[in-house]
Amino acid sequence: MVYQLRFVVLSVCLIASSACAGEAKPSVDATTVETFERRIRPLLSEHCYPCHSLKAKKQHGGLQLDTAQSLKRGGDSGAVLVPGNPEKSLLIAVVRHEGDVHMPPKGKLSDRELDALTEWVKRGAFFPDSGAQEPSTSGSIDYIEGRQFWSFQPVQQQALSALADHAWSKQRMDDFVLAGMHRNGLSPSPAANRATLIRRLSFAMTGLPPKPEEVRRFTEDDSADAYSRLVDSLLESPRYGEKWGRWWLDMARYTDRTASWLHQSGQPYLYRDWVVRALNDDMPYDEFIHRQLATDLIPETGPDDLPALGFIGLSPTYWKELKLPCEIINVIVADEWEERVDAVSRTFLGLTVACARCHDHKFDPISSEDYYALAGVFASCRQVELPTVPAESYAPVLAAKQKVAELEAELAKRKKETPVPQQRIDEINQTVNQIKTTTPLYNLPLATALSEESMFVVRAGKTPQDGTRLEYRKEPRDLPLFARGNPNRPGPIVQRRFLAVLSAEPKPYRNGSGRLELAQSITTEAAALTARVLVNRIWLAHFGRGLVTTPSDFGRQGSPPSHPELLDDLAARFIANGWSIKKLHREILLSATWQQASAATPNHQRDPENQWFSYMIPRRLDLEEWRDAMLDASETLDAALGGASIDIDSVKNRRRTLYATVHRRDMSPTFMVHDFPDPTQHSSQRTLTITAIQGLFALNSPLLADQAKTLAKRQTDRTLAAMRAGIIDIHWRLFSRPPTEREIELGQQFVGDESQSMQATWQQYAHVLLASNEFLFID
């Protein structure tokens, strides 16, 4: 009963303290606009606008659906929408064919379209302001004017501001930040103390807390270069690649498992491990891009690099029921191409190119031709599984697997015979086992990679009822421009090439699918934009706020940079420094800006969103850091690098959370409760929430109970000296600091309660600290 009462009190304290903790509200602007432009506007345009728009020859029912104002006004039958409530919205009723009026008149919408429209209304029926420009018609984009937009401009080093106090600055970037503070009546916060800095730095670079002895050694080191040496040592730690590898995998929509119906013998973890190695080796970012899109087309790379192709090789694949007409399968395949265009353009370029599938981009100088020029690249490659050894070394394995397949087919046939020929069945099993055990490399993990093959959807027979067949051909293909994004309404052919706004003269891609040429375009013609996007992502990860707050949208619907000169200066020097991500980290970490304290100052009232970076915001640990820190504190963390994934909820799982199995279609509740990104789509940043369910997880999860139990086993008796030593030890392990005398006093009262066993009181005490805000947040 005492244990239950204490944890009821604890839960109230946790929820109350969590509610007080500052968390950024998730922004819905970019996602909502993108969803409307990619899903809802094309649907309305195809099925509704012929009769219900300003351009309709005859407007039916007095209803116009192409502006926000007219949509809100409704028609002759009154309002058609109740934002947030699709069940009370007339528009949803008529498209569902629930009443006397059935729309559209030529046939009911597909289930997918109905779901999209219903979800749109449920989420508030966002519709862009009618004052915004309408989608341009094909060929009407002024690319000369479009190239004047800030994110498409070349980058160059900027002159330092005369407003800055150079005595405060530790790095070049500090001058730009300080000038921004001065322009807005702000001044820098004091520097954080050394104990805070090492804990902040350790989590930022490795995702793990510093060891108590490391904290003591650093705080006692008075040498001028102590901090820079610490930065360098953490950048060289193999844990750096694990921490920042997960950062990249969010954008790459990484998964270990996908739909059960999708055959998967390849090992996705090879891509994850490749990313970790590449970041640890400080692979130049331009090469990092080239290898992920086209390492198989680069002469300097070999089969051991094939896992890099997992960025596209692990793309979501949708179910294709080949008994259906090819017109339906065409749409599914086109959706897959759209997903690849979206992931590549948003990740590397910070542009929402996929919004141009159905019409020219509403806001940015990106035409439908641009979209299909890129889609043709991905239509010309196929997801395959390849060995990470030379072809000649793997040839015997292919022959062995072919023989095994033949024997297993015979085995299946023999088992159906009457009587069952058991002797032959035993012979087959013995032969199969012998082949598998004696063939070198038979169980070599295969990489999820790509081949230069184009998919064509063709009719299996003479009529739609005959179903569909998928054909793979070696030659690349250029796609036609699909009218309103519908692949069953092809228009003129569009040659594969780069985006016109980023190319002085876009040239057709001629090297196979064009993947390598696309990768090179991203790092040459679009080098300025690509560098800006990456620099901003790193800045966002370190400060909790980007210089551009829409990290995957550098177009007109995105936010402008708060410090444009700083962004350009960092991007220009990032390129000049050989696209080195580690050098970029080092400059940020050594800056006076990053070393500021988070303690309350007048800056918090004047700049509550910290737009001008005049203080540091306490950062909440993500799930990976929180779980890993628990295992590290209890000394049960398995530090092995790489390898196959393991279920996060397995009692045997003591590996870093990076190696927990991510399932694209059946994600673990532990991941979902703690805001893990959706592995079906590109994720530009974590959106952290604080919920009661998370508090209940902290109170009841076997994970915390097990770690608390392990920590409690270190305590041996209840003498005051032993209790004091135990409390000091656990504070160092969890918080990287010694407890205060008041904390020691409270701890002794708690664990000295002789109404329970010593093990039980210590376990409860450790559990309370593991679930506390101090353990969950970094100052």
XYZ file of N, CA and C in Angstrom, residues 192-379:
564
model
N 27.095 28.539 -19.546
C 26.720 27.440 -18.656
C 27.947 26.959 -17.890
N 27.718 26.396 -16.713
C 28.847 25.880 -15.952
C 29.372 24.596 -16.601
N 30.524 24.169 -16.165
C 31.209 23.065 -16.842
C 30.446 21.745 -16.710
N 29.864 21.493 -15.570
C 29.120 20.244 -15.387
C 27.928 20.187 -16.347
N 27.271 21.326 -16.513
C 26.152 21.386 -17.456
C 26.639 21.184 -18.884
N 27.762 21.815 -19.225
C 28.274 21.736 -20.587
C 28.647 20.314 -20.988
N 29.307 19.585 -20.103
C 29.738 18.245 -20.509
C 28.539 17.313 -20.665
N 27.532 17.475 -19.823
C 26.336 16.634 -19.966
C 25.591 16.996 -21.245
N 25.440 18.295 -21.495
C 24.786 18.749 -22.725
C 25.543 18.254 -23.951
N 26.852 18.393 -23.912
C 27.689 18.024 -25.045
C 27.675 16.516 -25.288
N 27.733 15.738 -24.238
C 27.771 14.290 -24.383
C 26.493 13.767 -25.024
N 25.351 14.255 -24.585
C 24.096 13.831 -25.192
C 23.995 14.327 -26.636
N 24.458 15.555 -26.884
C 24.361 16.119 -28.233
C 25.182 15.333 -29.242
N 26.329 14.812 -28.827
C 27.224 14.144 -29.758
C 27.101 12.628 -29.768
N 26.765 12.036 -28.631
C 26.734 10.576 -28.558
C 25.378 10.014 -28.167
N 24.479 10.852 -27.681
C 23.182 10.361 -27.224
C 23.265 9.631 -25.899
N 24.379 9.763 -25.190
C 24.593 9.095 -23.905
C 25.104 10.098 -22.882
N 24.870 9.856 -21.594
C 25.392 10.771 -20.568
C 26.878 10.547 -20.363
N 27.567 11.537 -19.825
C 28.987 11.339 -19.503
C 29.131 10.457 -18.263
N 30.242 9.756 -18.157
C 30.519 8.972 -16.961
C 30.866 9.917 -15.803
N 30.554 9.536 -14.565
C 30.872 10.419 -13.423
C 32.327 10.843 -13.396
N 33.238 9.903 -13.707
C 34.661 10.262 -13.671
C 35.015 11.255 -14.772
N 34.289 11.200 -15.922
C 34.530 12.157 -17.001
C 34.088 13.553 -16.585
N 32.971 13.641 -15.875
C 32.491 14.940 -15.398
C 33.488 15.529 -14.406
N 33.934 14.719 -13.469
C 34.884 15.211 -12.454
C 36.178 15.665 -13.121
N 36.675 14.861 -14.061
C 37.937 15.199 -14.718
C 37.807 16.510 -15.499
N 36.692 16.702 -16.184
C 36.520 17.915 -16.990
C 36.337 19.144 -16.102
N 35.540 19.020 -15.057
C 35.294 20.187 -14.191
C 36.542 20.609 -13.431
N 37.476 19.670 -13.255
C 38.715 20.000 -12.536
C 39.851 20.409 -13.469
N 39.615 20.333 -14.781
C 40.655 20.656 -15.764
C 40.579 22.153 -16.097
N 41.568 22.921 -15.675
C 41.565 24.364 -15.887
C 42.268 24.791 -17.166
N 42.741 23.846 -17.965
C 43.485 24.218 -19.166
C 42.575 24.893 -20.182
N 43.150 25.801 -20.948
C 42.363 26.613 -21.886
C 41.709 25.780 -22.976
N 42.305 24.649 -23.328
C 41.769 23.850 -24.425
C 40.992 22.621 -23.955
N 40.622 22.604 -22.672
C 39.924 21.426 -22.126
C 38.614 21.163 -22.868
N 37.863 22.208 -23.119
C 36.561 22.031 -23.766
C 36.724 21.606 -25.224
N 37.636 22.218 -25.955
C 37.813 21.852 -27.359
C 38.324 20.417 -27.484
N 39.181 19.987 -26.546
C 39.641 18.598 -26.573
C 38.485 17.638 -26.307
N 37.573 18.045 -25.436
C 36.393 17.220 -25.152
C 35.510 17.103 -26.389
N 35.311 18.222 -27.079
C 34.529 18.205 -28.312
C 35.151 17.246 -29.324
N 36.448 17.357 -29.513
C 37.134 16.508 -30.488
C 37.017 15.030 -30.125
N 37.147 14.714 -28.844
C 37.078 13.311 -28.435
C 35.691 12.733 -28.673
N 34.660 13.518 -28.450
C 33.295 13.025 -28.680
C 32.994 12.905 -30.171
N 33.546 13.803 -30.981
C 33.369 13.685 -32.429
C 34.036 12.419 -32.971
N 35.087 11.946 -32.306
C 35.780 10.742 -32.749
C 35.207 9.475 -32.128
N 34.274 9.623 -31.221
C 33.677 8.444 -30.590
C 32.809 7.688 -31.585
N 32.853 6.348 -31.595
C 31.948 5.590 -32.474
C 30.488 5.802 -32.110
N 30.237 6.291 -30.895
C 28.849 6.567 -30.478
C 28.280 7.776 -31.218
N 29.162 8.619 -31.737
C 28.703 9.771 -32.526
C 27.881 9.300 -33.724
N 28.400 8.323 -34.463
C 27.679 7.836 -35.638
C 26.345 7.223 -35.282
N 26.264 6.578 -34.117
C 24.991 5.985 -33.691
C 23.960 7.072 -33.394
N 24.386 8.093 -32.678
C 23.476 9.193 -32.345
C 22.983 9.905 -33.604
N 23.910 10.297 -34.470
C 23.529 11.081 -35.635
C 23.022 10.208 -36.778
N 23.327 8.918 -36.716
C 22.727 8.008 -37.684
C 21.225 7.962 -37.527
N 20.744 7.951 -36.283
C 19.298 7.945 -36.054
C 18.666 9.248 -36.553
N 19.373 10.335 -36.392
C 18.904 11.625 -36.915
C 18.669 11.523 -38.414
N 19.583 10.902 -39.135
C 19.416 10.771 -40.582
C 18.308 9.789 -40.936
N 18.191 8.698 -40.185
C 17.201 7.670 -40.507
C 15.775 8.194 -40.397
N 15.538 9.208 -39.566
C 14.211 9.839 -39.519
C 13.830 10.391 -40.889
N 14.772 11.040 -41.539
C 14.498 11.637 -42.852
C 14.414 10.569 -43.937
N 15.166 9.486 -43.758
C 15.213 8.421 -44.762
C 14.063 7.437 -44.611
N 13.138 7.668 -43.689
C 12.001 6.793 -43.337
C 12.412 5.340 -43.249
N 13.467 5.133 -42.429
C 14.062 3.803 -42.270
C 13.106 2.836 -41.581
N 13.147 1.584 -41.997
C 12.377 0.533 -41.345
C 13.159 -0.773 -41.390
N 12.972 -1.608 -40.359
C 13.542 -2.956 -40.363
C 12.554 -3.975 -40.920
N 11.278 -3.701 -40.734
C 10.241 -4.616 -41.197
C 9.167 -3.816 -41.912
N 8.592 -4.443 -42.910
C 7.522 -3.775 -43.651
C 6.307 -4.692 -43.679
N 5.423 -4.498 -44.632
C 4.184 -5.269 -44.677
C 4.466 -6.766 -44.764
N 3.628 -7.578 -44.111
C 3.852 -9.022 -44.058
C 3.777 -9.673 -45.430
N 3.015 -9.072 -46.343
C 2.862 -9.675 -47.665
C 4.065 -9.406 -48.573
N 4.929 -8.491 -48.172
C 6.054 -8.123 -49.026
C 7.243 -9.028 -48.738
N 7.645 -9.822 -49.725
C 8.798 -10.709 -49.551
C 10.034 -9.875 -49.239
N 10.745 -10.280 -48.194
C 11.911 -9.501 -47.768
C 12.997 -10.442 -47.265
N 13.966 -10.721 -48.123
C 15.113 -11.503 -47.677
C 16.321 -10.590 -47.448
N 16.273 -9.393 -47.992
C 17.337 -8.422 -47.753
C 17.322 -7.934 -46.321
N 18.427 -7.380 -45.868
C 18.568 -6.949 -44.486
C 18.689 -5.432 -44.417
N 17.600 -4.736 -44.047
C 17.647 -3.266 -43.982
C 18.724 -2.734 -43.046
N 19.065 -3.515 -42.009
C 20.039 -2.998 -41.051
C 21.385 -2.697 -41.696
N 21.650 -3.286 -42.856
C 22.898 -2.962 -43.548
C 22.933 -1.486 -43.950
N 21.767 -0.936 -44.322
C 21.709 0.496 -44.639
C 21.935 1.326 -43.379
N 21.270 0.936 -42.292
C 21.452 1.660 -41.028
C 22.925 1.667 -40.611
N 23.566 0.515 -40.695
C 24.973 0.432 -40.297
C 25.883 1.203 -41.259
N 25.512 1.233 -42.540
C 26.294 2.023 -43.500
C 26.229 3.508 -43.144
N 25.051 3.989 -42.803
C 24.893 5.397 -42.422
C 25.749 5.713 -41.202
N 25.723 4.839 -40.206
C 26.512 5.058 -38.991
C 27.997 5.136 -39.336
N 28.488 4.212 -40.164
C 29.907 4.229 -40.544
C 30.262 5.479 -41.332
N 29.385 5.847 -42.265
C 29.662 7.015 -43.095
C 29.780 8.280 -42.242
N 28.907 8.427 -41.249
C 28.961 9.608 -40.392
C 30.177 9.551 -39.475
N 30.493 8.378 -38.956
C 31.699 8.257 -38.129
C 32.955 8.595 -38.915
N 32.968 8.225 -40.198
C 34.122 8.503 -41.059
C 34.115 9.925 -41.598
N 33.102 10.699 -41.246
C 32.928 12.058 -41.761
C 32.969 12.073 -43.288
N 32.245 11.135 -43.899
C 32.142 11.133 -45.349
C 31.622 12.488 -45.819
N 32.259 13.139 -46.776
C 31.754 14.425 -47.259
C 30.281 14.313 -47.657
N 29.520 15.319 -47.307
C 28.074 15.234 -47.504
C 27.694 15.074 -48.966
N 28.445 15.674 -49.892
C 28.115 15.490 -51.300
C 28.298 14.032 -51.710
N 29.364 13.407 -51.218
C 29.567 11.979 -51.512
C 28.504 11.133 -50.817
N 28.122 11.534 -49.611
C 27.062 10.863 -48.853
C 25.774 10.805 -49.682
N 25.454 11.894 -50.376
C 24.273 11.938 -51.236
C 24.471 11.055 -52.459
N 25.610 11.191 -53.112
C 25.869 10.421 -54.333
C 25.731 8.925 -54.087
N 26.305 8.459 -52.995
C 26.282 7.015 -52.739
C 24.879 6.523 -52.418
N 24.090 7.317 -51.733
C 22.748 6.859 -51.376
C 21.809 6.809 -52.579
N 22.080 7.615 -53.563
C 21.218 7.612 -54.746
C 21.773 6.749 -55.868
N 23.105 6.566 -55.915
C 23.650 5.917 -57.116
C 25.015 5.286 -56.900
N 25.264 4.697 -55.739
C 26.607 4.127 -55.528
C 26.911 3.016 -56.522
N 25.888 2.322 -57.018
C 26.118 1.239 -57.977
C 26.570 1.758 -59.336
N 26.416 3.063 -59.565
C 26.814 3.663 -60.842
C 28.129 4.433 -60.729
N 28.750 4.389 -59.549
C 30.004 5.114 -59.312
C 31.162 4.115 -59.382
N 32.089 4.295 -60.309
C 33.187 3.320 -60.480
C 34.044 3.147 -59.231
N 34.189 4.209 -58.435
C 35.098 4.149 -57.291
C 34.536 3.344 -56.123
N 33.254 3.024 -56.144
C 32.663 2.293 -55.036
C 32.417 0.848 -55.448
N 32.391 -0.032 -54.451
C 32.237 -1.444 -54.738
C 30.983 -2.020 -54.120
N 30.847 -3.361 -54.171
C 29.627 -3.996 -53.661
C 29.421 -3.800 -52.169
N 30.503 -3.552 -51.405
C 30.324 -3.326 -49.974
C 29.601 -2.013 -49.696
N 29.487 -1.147 -50.705
C 28.758 0.113 -50.546
C 27.284 0.006 -50.957
N 26.884 -1.116 -51.500
C 25.509 -1.257 -51.995
C 24.439 -0.983 -50.936
N 24.684 -1.269 -49.638
C 23.655 -0.928 -48.641
C 23.272 0.548 -48.631
N 24.154 1.437 -49.143
C 23.837 2.870 -49.184
C 22.567 3.131 -49.979
N 22.249 2.244 -50.918
C 21.078 2.436 -51.764
C 19.767 2.205 -51.012
N 19.869 1.880 -49.738
C 18.667 1.686 -48.936
C 17.794 2.916 -48.835
N 18.358 4.092 -49.091
C 17.523 5.303 -49.043
C 16.338 5.171 -49.999
N 16.594 4.629 -51.199
C 15.511 4.367 -52.141
C 15.064 2.913 -52.050
N 16.014 2.011 -51.795
C 15.682 0.587 -51.745
C 14.685 0.244 -50.661
N 14.644 1.032 -49.577
C 13.701 0.782 -48.488
C 12.449 1.647 -48.595
N 12.235 2.274 -49.733
C 11.050 3.110 -49.917
C 9.784 2.283 -49.716
N 8.716 2.898 -49.206
C 7.450 2.174 -49.058
C 6.984 1.578 -50.385
N 6.537 0.336 -50.330
C 6.005 -0.362 -51.496
C 4.563 -0.721 -51.202
N 3.672 -0.451 -52.134
C 2.249 -0.638 -51.910
C 1.756 -1.931 -52.559
N 0.743 -2.520 -51.968
C 0.197 -3.789 -52.451
C -0.425 -3.612 -53.836
N -0.067 -4.541 -54.728
C -0.606 -4.518 -56.093
C -1.324 -5.832 -56.344
N -2.630 -5.802 -56.289
C -3.428 -6.994 -56.564
C -3.558 -7.149 -58.071
N -2.802 -8.099 -58.639
C -2.694 -8.195 -60.093
C -3.943 -8.761 -60.753
N -4.924 -9.152 -59.954
C -6.197 -9.556 -60.546
C -7.032 -8.342 -60.953
N -6.620 -7.167 -60.452
C -7.340 -5.946 -60.775
C -6.903 -5.403 -62.128
N -7.722 -4.554 -62.741
C -7.346 -3.951 -64.033
C -6.073 -3.117 -63.900
N -5.343 -3.018 -64.998
C -4.078 -2.288 -64.956
C -4.285 -0.803 -64.668
N -5.468 -0.265 -64.947
C -5.729 1.146 -64.654
C -5.590 1.434 -63.159
N -5.990 0.473 -62.326
C -5.868 0.645 -60.875
C -4.413 0.481 -60.446
N -3.726 -0.505 -60.998
C -2.325 -0.741 -60.650
C -1.472 0.448 -61.095
N -1.815 1.061 -62.211
C -1.101 2.262 -62.676
C -1.066 3.339 -61.608
N -2.195 3.550 -60.938
C -2.283 4.583 -59.913
C -1.387 4.230 -58.728
N -1.386 2.965 -58.340
C -0.571 2.530 -57.207
C 0.913 2.730 -57.509
N 1.328 2.352 -58.696
C 2.732 2.516 -59.085
C 3.097 3.999 -59.138
N 2.206 4.823 -59.679
C 2.465 6.268 -59.740
C 2.590 6.863 -58.342
N 1.826 6.321 -57.388
C 1.946 6.784 -55.997
C 3.319 6.450 -55.424
N 3.870 5.303 -55.799
C 5.210 4.949 -55.340
C 6.247 5.912 -55.907
N 6.131 6.259 -57.179
C 7.065 7.229 -57.750
C 6.958 8.568 -57.035
N 5.737 8.955 -56.741
C 5.537 10.227 -56.034
C 6.235 10.213 -54.681
N 6.139 9.082 -53.966
C 6.773 8.986 -52.657
C 8.278 9.176 -52.755
N 8.916 8.583 -53.765
C 10.358 8.726 -53.925
C 10.749 10.156 -54.271
N 9.995 10.794 -55.170
C 10.259 12.188 -55.516
C 10.143 13.061 -54.261
N 9.119 12.807 -53.468
C 8.890 13.595 -52.264
C 10.034 13.421 -51.269
N 10.431 12.174 -51.012
C 11.489 11.923 -50.025
C 12.818 12.537 -50.452
N 13.174 12.386 -51.709
C 14.450 12.914 -52.199
C 14.438 14.439 -52.220
N 13.374 15.032 -52.724
C 13.354 16.492 -52.852
C 13.273 17.178 -51.493
N 12.505 16.638 -50.577
C 12.410 17.271 -49.265
C 13.668 17.047 -48.432
N 14.243 15.840 -48.506
C 15.419 15.547 -47.694
C 16.631 16.351 -48.137
N 16.925 16.345 -49.410
C 18.167 16.948 -49.904
C 18.007 18.408 -50.324
N 16.833 18.757 -50.841
C 16.641 20.099 -51.398
C 15.708 20.980 -50.569
N 14.997 20.395 -49.623
C 14.055 21.199 -48.856
C 12.945 21.764 -49.716
N 12.508 21.005 -50.721
C 11.449 21.457 -51.625
C 10.356 20.393 -51.719
N 9.122 20.842 -51.822
C 7.982 19.928 -51.914
C 7.618 19.710 -53.380
N 8.528 19.070 -54.104
C 8.347 18.874 -55.547
C 7.122 18.027 -55.847
N 6.785 17.085 -54.960
C 5.654 16.193 -55.222
C 4.330 16.937 -55.303
N 4.273 18.172 -54.818
C 3.048 18.964 -54.941
C 2.738 19.299 -56.399
N 3.702 19.083 -57.295
C 3.498 19.419 -58.712
C 3.066 18.209 -59.536
N 2.653 17.136 -58.901
C 2.220 15.963 -59.670
C 0.957 16.250 -60.481
N 0.032 16.978 -59.898
C -1.266 17.185 -60.550
C -1.373 18.518 -61.276
N -0.563 19.461 -60.889
C -0.573 20.793 -61.509
C 0.720 21.481 -61.134
N 1.067 22.525 -61.835
C 2.255 23.286 -61.453
C 2.139 23.687 -59.987
N 3.271 23.702 -59.307
C 3.292 24.017 -57.876
C 2.591 25.336 -57.626
N 1.750 25.348 -56.608
C 0.953 26.549 -56.344
C 1.797 27.729 -55.909
N 2.906 27.467 -55.239
C 3.676 28.563 -54.653
C 5.093 28.692 -55.212
N 5.713 27.578 -55.560
C 7.120 27.600 -55.962
C 7.273 27.416 -57.468
N 8.390 27.883 -58.026
C 8.609 27.765 -59.486
C 8.992 26.335 -59.887
N 8.062 25.433 -59.658
C 8.253 24.010 -59.978
C 7.062 23.568 -60.809
N 7.327 23.151 -62.023
C 6.243 22.793 -62.938
C 5.931 21.305 -62.861
N 4.799 20.932 -63.442
C 4.468 19.515 -63.553
C 5.515 18.782 -64.379
N 6.063 19.465 -65.390
C 7.133 18.851 -66.173
C 8.344 18.538 -65.289
N 8.656 19.439 -64.353
C 9.745 19.180 -63.400
C 9.474 17.906 -62.610
N 8.248 17.789 -62.144
C 7.903 16.605 -61.348
C 8.107 15.325 -62.147
N 7.564 15.281 -63.374
C 7.647 14.046 -64.154
C 9.066 13.800 -64.672
N 9.867 14.862 -64.790
C 11.277 14.679 -65.142
C 12.006 13.914 -64.044
N 11.680 14.204 -62.781
C 12.296 13.467 -61.673
C 11.642 12.110 -61.474
N 10.318 12.048 -61.621
C 9.628 10.766 -61.440
C 10.148 9.731 -62.428
N 10.527 10.177 -63.637
C 11.068 9.254 -64.623
C 12.347 8.577 -64.153
N 13.132 9.281 -63.327
C 14.359 8.693 -62.780
C 14.009 7.481 -61.918
N 12.997 7.631 -61.070
C 12.639 6.543 -60.158
C 11.785 5.483 -60.843
N 11.142 5.851 -61.952
C 10.431 4.857 -62.742
C 11.396 3.965 -63.507
